[in-house]
């Protein structure tokens, strides 16, 4: 039985979730075949009979694993080759730092820019849930945040500094080959580009080239 | 001949530079004895006959190495045990990401908060250089930035999210033992606390405990 990934979807089957994209790149880096099951936000509670609050959920026979980082660790344990974490506790800590920087800083700064666009690309049944939860975090309406997006974009782009700083010196965030840290950054980049046509990388060839290499990895591993 | 570190100093011999603090923790992690030579900003150009634009500068006999990251790599090459980078290109890339996140995001957000306080703690001869270069970056006077500091502090604290996220799961940024990535974060934490009495970590016990453990390492290795 192939691995199955419950994968967030919007209208027109748009697959935009950064966390699901991370899981897909982790699967692709492991060379594992998988199929995806599209799930809207309002479908998450019904996955596999209930008990899951978020996607991605990876189903491996009778086992189900939630949370993108936990999925990557599960794959590393079950399929050690090729490794997707640098060795030992240092490798996990490095990946956690990158995860924290993207979630706590980049996603936080991007949400006002992309919130309304995501909302508009969701299935209608998902829109009230998304609006309510995201407006509570933003402290204002999606529309009010959207009105500022052009002025916020240059500040958000500055937050890619650690990405440029790293890729100026190595081909991958994993050093000389892609690791789960690359999947973490890829997931964020995928999310931003999937939901919003802003020129996020402002033509930076280092970021653009790295992103294309990640897309090729994920595309080669993706279900038909 | 002991290793010698040219170390930025303010008035009353205040040693506040984040980059010099990183070099000191790297030396302490290696268990290497060193002496420091205090240098004000306006003294950097005269170090060892000239040719250096920044501190720290590490002097090892006839060799001189500039730049905190290059100093850490030099120490790793010359004194491999104990290692202060996780192995291979992945370890260097992980340290570069942390360096980039702190320089490009945390330092950028902190400078408006700490700029005037640093200025006031410098030797008088350094103050015009510091004011001119920092006000050019800030786009306004040190005093104007200082007036906003209380309102900016909560936003700056949010940028510590990746620190908390990592230390919630491992004792050190290096995983189960301190590595140069810890020195990178320590340097920033030292800088913020040395120049400004703001409650940067807001009493967060995870950050505070880690910082005290770093201080103990640096203190144990410091020149008398």
Coordinates of C-alpha atoms in Angstrom, one line a residue:
Chain A
X1 CA 0.0 0.0 0.0
X2 CA 1.5 3.4 -0.9
X3 CA 2.0 6.1 1.6
X4 CA -1.0 8.5 1.7
X5 CA -0.7 12.2 2.5
X6 CA -3.8 14.1 3.5
X7 CA -3.1 17.4 1.8
X8 CA -4.9 20.8 2.3
X9 CA -6.8 22.0 -0.8
X10 CA -8.5 25.1 -1.8
X11 CA -10.9 25.8 -4.6
X12 CA -9.9 24.2 -8.0
X13 CA -7.8 21.7 -6.0
X14 CA -5.2 24.4 -5.2
X15 CA -2.6 22.8 -2.9
X16 CA -1.0 25.7 -1.2
X17 CA -0.2 24.6 2.4
X18 CA 3.4 25.3 3.4
X19 CA 3.3 22.4 5.9
X20 CA 1.9 19.9 3.4
X21 CA 4.6 21.1 0.8
X22 CA 7.3 20.3 3.4
X23 CA 6.0 16.8 3.9
X24 CA 5.9 16.3 0.1
X25 CA 9.5 17.4 -0.3
X26 CA 10.5 15.2 2.6
X27 CA 8.9 12.2 0.8
X28 CA 10.5 13.2 -2.4
X29 CA 14.0 13.4 -0.8
X30 CA 13.4 9.9 0.6
X31 CA 12.4 8.7 -2.9
X32 CA 9.2 7.4 -1.5
X33 CA 6.0 7.0 -3.6
X34 CA 2.9 8.4 -2.2
X35 CA -0.6 9.5 -3.1
X36 CA -2.4 12.5 -1.8
X37 CA -5.9 13.0 -0.5
X38 CA -7.2 16.5 -0.9
X39 CA -8.8 17.9 2.3
X40 CA -10.3 21.3 2.8
X41 CA -10.0 23.0 6.2
X42 CA -13.5 21.9 7.1
X43 CA -12.7 18.3 6.2
X44 CA -9.7 17.9 8.6
X45 CA -11.8 16.8 11.5
X46 CA -13.2 13.9 9.5
X47 CA -9.8 12.5 8.4
X48 CA -9.6 8.8 9.1
X49 CA -12.4 8.8 11.5
X50 CA -11.4 11.9 13.4
X51 CA -8.7 12.9 15.9
X52 CA -6.6 15.2 13.7
X53 CA -6.6 19.0 14.0
X54 CA -4.2 19.9 11.2
X55 CA -2.8 18.6 8.0
X56 CA -0.5 17.2 6.7
X57 CA -1.4 13.7 8.1
X58 CA 0.8 10.9 6.7
X59 CA -0.9 7.5 6.6
X60 CA 1.4 4.5 6.5
X61 CA -0.7 1.4 6.7
X62 CA -2.3 1.6 10.2
X63 CA 0.0 4.4 11.4
X64 CA -1.0 8.0 11.1
X65 CA 1.4 10.8 11.8
X66 CA 0.5 14.5 12.1
X67 CA 2.7 17.6 11.9
X68 CA 5.2 18.2 9.2
X69 CA 8.2 18.0 11.4
X70 CA 7.0 14.8 13.1
X71 CA 6.4 13.3 9.6
X72 CA 10.0 14.1 8.6
X73 CA 11.3 12.5 11.7
X74 CA 9.0 9.4 11.2
X75 CA 10.3 9.0 7.6
X76 CA 13.9 9.4 8.9
X77 CA 13.3 6.6 11.4
X78 CA 11.6 4.3 9.0
X79 CA 13.7 4.9 5.9
X80 CA 17.1 6.1 7.1
X81 CA 18.6 6.4 3.6
X82 CA 19.2 8.9 2.3
X83 CA 19.2 10.9 5.6
X84 CA 17.2 14.2 5.5
X85 CA 18.5 15.5 8.8
X86 CA 22.1 16.3 9.5
X87 CA 23.4 13.8 12.1
X88 CA 22.4 13.8 15.7
X89 CA 20.8 16.4 18.0
X90 CA 22.6 19.2 16.2
X91 CA 20.8 18.3 12.9
X92 CA 17.4 18.4 14.6
X93 CA 18.1 21.6 16.4
X94 CA 19.3 23.3 13.1
X95 CA 16.0 22.3 11.5
X96 CA 14.0 23.6 14.4
X97 CA 15.7 26.9 14.2
X98 CA 14.8 27.3 10.5
X99 CA 11.3 26.1 11.2
X100 CA 10.9 28.7 14.0
X101 CA 12.4 31.5 11.9
X102 CA 9.9 30.8 9.1
X103 CA 6.8 30.3 11.2
X104 CA 7.4 32.9 13.8
X105 CA 8.9 35.6 11.6
X106 CA 8.3 35.1 7.9
X107 CA 4.8 33.6 8.1
X108 CA 3.8 36.2 10.6
X109 CA 4.9 39.0 8.3
X110 CA 3.4 37.4 5.2
X111 CA -0.1 36.7 6.5
X112 CA -1.3 40.2 6.3
X113 CA -0.1 40.2 2.7
X114 CA -1.5 36.9 1.6
X115 CA -4.5 36.4 3.9
X116 CA -7.2 37.7 1.7
X117 CA -5.8 36.0 -1.4
X118 CA -5.8 32.7 0.4
X119 CA -9.4 33.3 1.6
X120 CA -10.5 34.0 -2.0
X121 CA -8.9 30.8 -3.3
X122 CA -10.6 28.5 -0.7
X123 CA -13.7 26.5 -1.2
X124 CA -16.7 28.5 0.0
X125 CA -17.3 26.2 2.9
X126 CA -13.8 27.0 4.3
X127 CA -14.0 30.7 4.0
X128 CA -15.9 31.6 7.3
X129 CA -13.5 29.4 9.4
X130 CA -10.4 30.9 7.7
X131 CA -11.7 34.5 8.0
X132 CA -12.6 34.1 11.7
X133 CA -9.3 32.5 12.8
X134 CA -7.0 34.7 10.7
X135 CA -8.7 38.0 11.5
X136 CA -8.4 37.2 15.2
X137 CA -4.7 36.8 14.7
X138 CA -4.3 39.8 12.5
X139 CA -6.4 42.0 14.7
X140 CA -8.2 43.5 11.7
X141 CA -10.1 42.4 8.6
X142 CA -8.5 40.5 5.8
X143 CA -9.5 43.4 3.5
X144 CA -7.8 46.0 5.7
X145 CA -4.6 44.0 5.7
X146 CA -4.8 43.4 2.0
X147 CA -5.1 47.2 1.3
X148 CA -1.5 47.6 2.8
X149 CA 0.1 44.7 1.0
X150 CA 2.2 46.7 -1.5
X151 CA 3.8 48.8 1.3
X152 CA 4.4 45.7 3.4
X153 CA 6.1 43.6 0.7
X154 CA 9.5 45.3 0.9
X155 CA 9.7 44.8 4.6
X156 CA 8.6 41.1 4.2
X157 CA 11.3 40.6 1.6
X158 CA 14.0 41.8 4.1
X159 CA 13.1 38.8 6.2
X160 CA 14.6 36.6 3.4
X161 CA 18.0 37.8 4.5
X162 CA 19.0 34.6 6.2
X163 CA 18.0 32.6 3.1
X164 CA 20.2 34.7 0.9
X165 CA 23.0 34.7 3.5
X166 CA 23.0 30.9 3.6
X167 CA 22.6 30.3 -0.1
X168 CA 25.4 32.8 -0.9
X169 CA 27.7 30.2 0.6
X170 CA 26.2 26.8 -0.1
X171 CA 24.0 25.2 -2.7
X172 CA 21.4 24.1 -0.2
X173 CA 20.3 24.9 3.3
X174 CA 21.5 21.4 4.0
X175 CA 25.0 22.3 2.8
X176 CA 26.1 20.4 -0.3
X177 CA 22.8 18.5 -0.6
X178 CA 19.2 19.1 0.1
X179 CA 17.9 18.1 3.6
X180 CA 14.7 18.7 5.5
X181 CA 15.8 22.2 6.2
X182 CA 15.4 22.8 2.5
X183 CA 12.0 21.3 2.7
X184 CA 11.1 23.7 5.5
X185 CA 12.1 26.8 3.4
X186 CA 10.6 25.3 0.3
X187 CA 7.2 24.9 1.9
X188 CA 7.2 28.6 2.8
X189 CA 8.3 29.6 -0.6
X190 CA 5.7 27.3 -2.2
X191 CA 2.9 28.8 -0.1
X192 CA 3.8 32.4 -0.9
X193 CA 4.1 31.8 -4.6
X194 CA 1.0 29.5 -4.8
X195 CA -1.4 32.0 -3.3
X196 CA 0.0 35.3 -4.3
X197 CA 1.6 36.6 -7.5
X198 CA 3.8 39.1 -5.7
X199 CA 7.4 39.0 -6.9
X200 CA 8.6 37.6 -3.5
X201 CA 12.2 37.0 -4.4
X202 CA 12.5 40.2 -6.5
X203 CA 14.4 38.3 -9.1
X204 CA 17.2 37.3 -6.8
X205 CA 18.9 34.6 -8.9
X206 CA 20.2 32.7 -5.8
X207 CA 16.8 32.3 -4.3
X208 CA 15.1 31.7 -7.6
X209 CA 17.6 29.0 -8.7
X210 CA 17.3 27.2 -5.4
X211 CA 13.5 27.3 -5.5
X212 CA 13.5 25.8 -9.0
X213 CA 15.8 23.0 -7.9
X214 CA 13.4 22.2 -5.0
X215 CA 10.4 22.3 -7.3
X216 CA 12.1 19.8 -9.6
X217 CA 12.7 17.5 -6.6
X218 CA 9.1 17.7 -5.5
X219 CA 7.7 17.5 -9.0
X220 CA 9.8 14.3 -9.7
X221 CA 8.3 12.7 -6.6
X222 CA 4.8 13.9 -6.9
X223 CA 1.8 11.7 -7.7
X224 CA 0.7 11.8 -11.3
Chain B
X1 CA 52.5 33.3 22.9
X2 CA 48.8 33.3 23.8
X3 CA 46.1 34.0 21.3
X4 CA 45.2 37.7 21.2
X5 CA 41.8 39.1 20.4
X6 CA 41.3 42.7 19.4
X7 CA 38.0 43.5 21.2
X8 CA 35.8 46.5 20.7
X9 CA 35.5 48.7 23.8
X10 CA 33.4 51.6 24.8
X11 CA 33.9 54.1 27.7
X12 CA 34.8 52.5 31.0
X13 CA 36.2 49.6 29.0
X14 CA 32.7 48.3 28.2
X15 CA 33.0 45.2 25.9
X16 CA 29.7 45.1 24.1
X17 CA 30.3 43.9 20.5
X18 CA 28.2 40.9 19.5
X19 CA 30.8 39.8 17.1
X20 CA 33.7 40.0 19.6
X21 CA 31.5 38.1 22.1
X22 CA 31.0 35.3 19.5
X23 CA 34.7 35.0 19.1
X24 CA 35.2 34.8 22.9
X25 CA 32.7 32.0 23.2
X26 CA 34.3 30.2 20.3
X27 CA 37.7 30.4 22.1
X28 CA 36.1 29.3 25.3
X29 CA 34.4 26.3 23.7
X30 CA 37.8 25.3 22.3
X31 CA 39.3 25.7 25.7
X32 CA 41.9 28.1 24.4
X33 CA 43.6 30.7 26.5
X34 CA 43.6 34.2 25.1
X35 CA 44.2 37.8 26.0
X36 CA 42.2 40.7 24.7
X37 CA 43.3 44.1 23.5
X38 CA 40.6 46.8 23.9
X39 CA 40.1 48.8 20.7
X40 CA 37.6 51.7 20.2
X41 CA 35.9 52.1 16.8
X42 CA 38.4 54.8 15.9
X43 CA 41.3 52.5 16.8
X44 CA 40.4 49.7 14.4
X45 CA 42.3 51.1 11.5
X46 CA 45.6 51.1 13.5
X47 CA 45.4 47.4 14.6
X48 CA 48.6 45.7 13.9
X49 CA 49.8 48.3 11.5
X50 CA 46.5 48.6 9.5
X51 CA 44.5 46.7 7.1
X52 CA 41.5 45.8 9.3
X53 CA 38.1 47.4 8.9
X54 CA 36.3 45.5 11.7
X55 CA 36.8 43.7 15.0
X56 CA 37.2 41.1 16.2
X57 CA 40.6 40.4 14.9
X58 CA 42.3 37.2 16.2
X59 CA 46.1 37.2 16.3
X60 CA 47.8 33.9 16.4
X61 CA 51.5 34.5 16.2
X62 CA 52.1 36.0 12.8
X63 CA 48.5 35.1 11.6
X64 CA 45.6 37.6 11.9
X65 CA 42.1 36.6 11.1
X66 CA 39.2 39.0 10.8
X67 CA 35.4 38.4 11.0
X68 CA 33.8 36.3 13.8
X69 CA 32.7 33.5 11.5
X70 CA 36.1 33.2 9.9
X71 CA 37.7 33.2 13.3
X72 CA 35.5 30.3 14.3
X73 CA 36.4 28.4 11.2
X74 CA 40.1 29.1 11.7
X75 CA 39.9 27.8 15.3
X76 CA 38.1 24.7 14.0
X77 CA 40.8 24.0 11.4
X78 CA 43.7 24.6 13.8
X79 CA 42.2 23.0 16.9
X80 CA 39.7 20.4 15.8
X81 CA 38.8 19.1 19.3
X82 CA 36.2 19.7 20.5
X83 CA 34.4 20.5 17.3
X84 CA 32.3 23.7 17.4
X85 CA 30.6 23.1 14.1
X86 CA 28.3 20.2 13.3
X87 CA 30.0 18.0 10.7
X88 CA 30.4 18.9 7.1
X89 CA 28.8 21.5 4.9
X90 CA 25.4 21.0 6.7
X91 CA 27.0 22.3 9.9
X92 CA 28.4 25.4 8.3
X93 CA 25.1 26.1 6.5
X94 CA 23.2 25.8 9.8
X95 CA 25.5 28.3 11.4
X96 CA 25.2 30.7 8.5
X97 CA 21.4 30.6 8.7
X98 CA 21.5 31.5 12.4
X99 CA 24.0 34.2 11.7
X100 CA 21.9 35.6 8.9
X101 CA 18.7 35.5 11.0
X102 CA 20.3 37.4 13.9
X103 CA 22.2 40.0 11.8
X104 CA 19.5 40.6 9.1
X105 CA 16.4 40.4 11.4
X106 CA 17.2 40.7 15.1
X107 CA 20.0 43.2 14.9
X108 CA 18.1 45.3 12.4
X109 CA 15.1 45.5 14.7
X110 CA 17.2 46.1 17.8
X111 CA 19.3 48.9 16.5
X112 CA 16.7 51.6 16.8
X113 CA 16.1 50.5 20.4
X114 CA 19.8 50.3 21.4
X115 CA 21.5 52.8 19.1
X116 CA 21.4 55.9 21.4
X117 CA 22.4 53.8 24.4
X118 CA 25.4 52.4 22.6
X119 CA 26.3 55.9 21.5
X120 CA 26.2 57.2 25.0
X121 CA 28.4 54.4 26.3
X122 CA 31.2 54.9 23.7
X123 CA 34.4 56.9 24.2
X124 CA 33.8 60.5 23.1
X125 CA 36.1 60.1 20.1
X126 CA 34.0 57.2 18.7
X127 CA 30.7 59.0 19.0
X128 CA 30.7 61.1 15.8
X129 CA 31.6 58.0 13.7
X130 CA 28.9 55.9 15.3
X131 CA 26.2 58.5 15.0
X132 CA 26.9 59.2 11.4
X133 CA 27.0 55.6 10.2
X134 CA 24.0 54.4 12.3
X135 CA 21.8 57.4 11.6
X136 CA 22.4 56.8 7.9
X137 CA 21.2 53.2 8.3
X138 CA 18.3 54.2 10.6
X139 CA 17.2 57.0 8.4
X140 CA 16.7 59.3 11.4
X141 CA 18.5 60.5 14.5
X142 CA 19.5 58.2 17.3
X143 CA 17.3 60.3 19.6
X144 CA 14.2 60.0 17.4
X145 CA 14.6 56.2 17.3
X146 CA 15.3 56.1 21.1
X147 CA 12.0 57.9 21.7
X148 CA 10.1 54.9 20.3
X149 CA 12.0 52.2 22.1
X150 CA 9.3 51.2 24.5
X151 CA 6.8 50.6 21.8
X152 CA 9.3 48.7 19.6
X153 CA 10.4 46.3 22.3
X154 CA 7.4 44.0 22.2
X155 CA 7.9 43.6 18.4
X156 CA 11.6 43.0 18.8
X157 CA 10.9 40.3 21.4
X158 CA 8.7 38.4 18.9
X159 CA 11.8 37.9 16.8
X160 CA 13.2 35.7 19.5
X161 CA 10.6 33.1 18.5
X162 CA 13.1 30.8 16.7
X163 CA 15.3 30.9 19.8
X164 CA 12.5 29.7 22.1
X165 CA 11.3 27.3 19.5
X166 CA 14.7 25.6 19.3
X167 CA 15.5 25.7 23.1
X168 CA 12.0 24.2 23.9
X169 CA 13.4 21.0 22.3
X170 CA 17.1 20.9 23.0
X171 CA 19.5 22.3 25.6
X172 CA 21.6 24.1 23.1
X173 CA 21.3 25.5 19.6
X174 CA 24.0 22.9 18.9
X175 CA 21.6 20.2 20.1
X176 CA 23.0 18.3 23.2
X177 CA 26.1 20.5 23.5
X178 CA 27.1 24.0 22.8
X179 CA 28.5 24.7 19.3
X180 CA 29.3 27.9 17.4
X181 CA 25.6 28.4 16.7
X182 CA 25.3 29.0 20.4
X183 CA 28.1 31.5 20.3
X184 CA 26.3 33.3 17.5
X185 CA 23.1 33.7 19.5
X186 CA 25.1 34.4 22.7
X187 CA 26.9 37.3 21.0
X188 CA 23.6 38.9 20.1
X189 CA 22.2 38.4 23.6
X190 CA 25.3 39.7 25.2
X191 CA 25.2 42.8 23.1
X192 CA 21.6 43.6 23.9
X193 CA 22.0 43.1 27.6
X194 CA 25.4 44.9 27.8
X195 CA 24.2 48.1 26.3
X196 CA 20.5 48.3 27.3
X197 CA 18.8 47.4 30.5
X198 CA 15.5 46.4 28.8
X199 CA 14.1 43.1 29.9
X200 CA 14.9 41.5 26.5
X201 CA 13.8 37.9 27.4
X202 CA 10.8 39.0 29.5
X203 CA 11.7 36.5 32.1
X204 CA 11.4 33.6 29.8
X205 CA 13.2 30.8 31.8
X206 CA 14.3 28.9 28.8
X207 CA 16.1 31.8 27.2
X208 CA 17.4 33.1 30.6
X209 CA 18.8 29.7 31.7
X210 CA 20.5 29.1 28.3
X211 CA 22.0 32.6 28.4
X212 CA 23.4 32.0 31.9
X213 CA 25.0 28.7 30.8
X214 CA 26.7 30.6 27.9
X215 CA 27.9 33.3 30.3
X216 CA 29.4 30.6 32.5
X217 CA 31.3 29.1 29.6
X218 CA 32.6 32.5 28.4
X219 CA 33.4 33.6 31.9
X220 CA 35.4 30.5 32.6
X221 CA 37.4 31.1 29.5
X222 CA 37.9 34.8 29.9
X223 CA 41.2 36.5 30.6
X224 CA 41.6 37.5 34.3

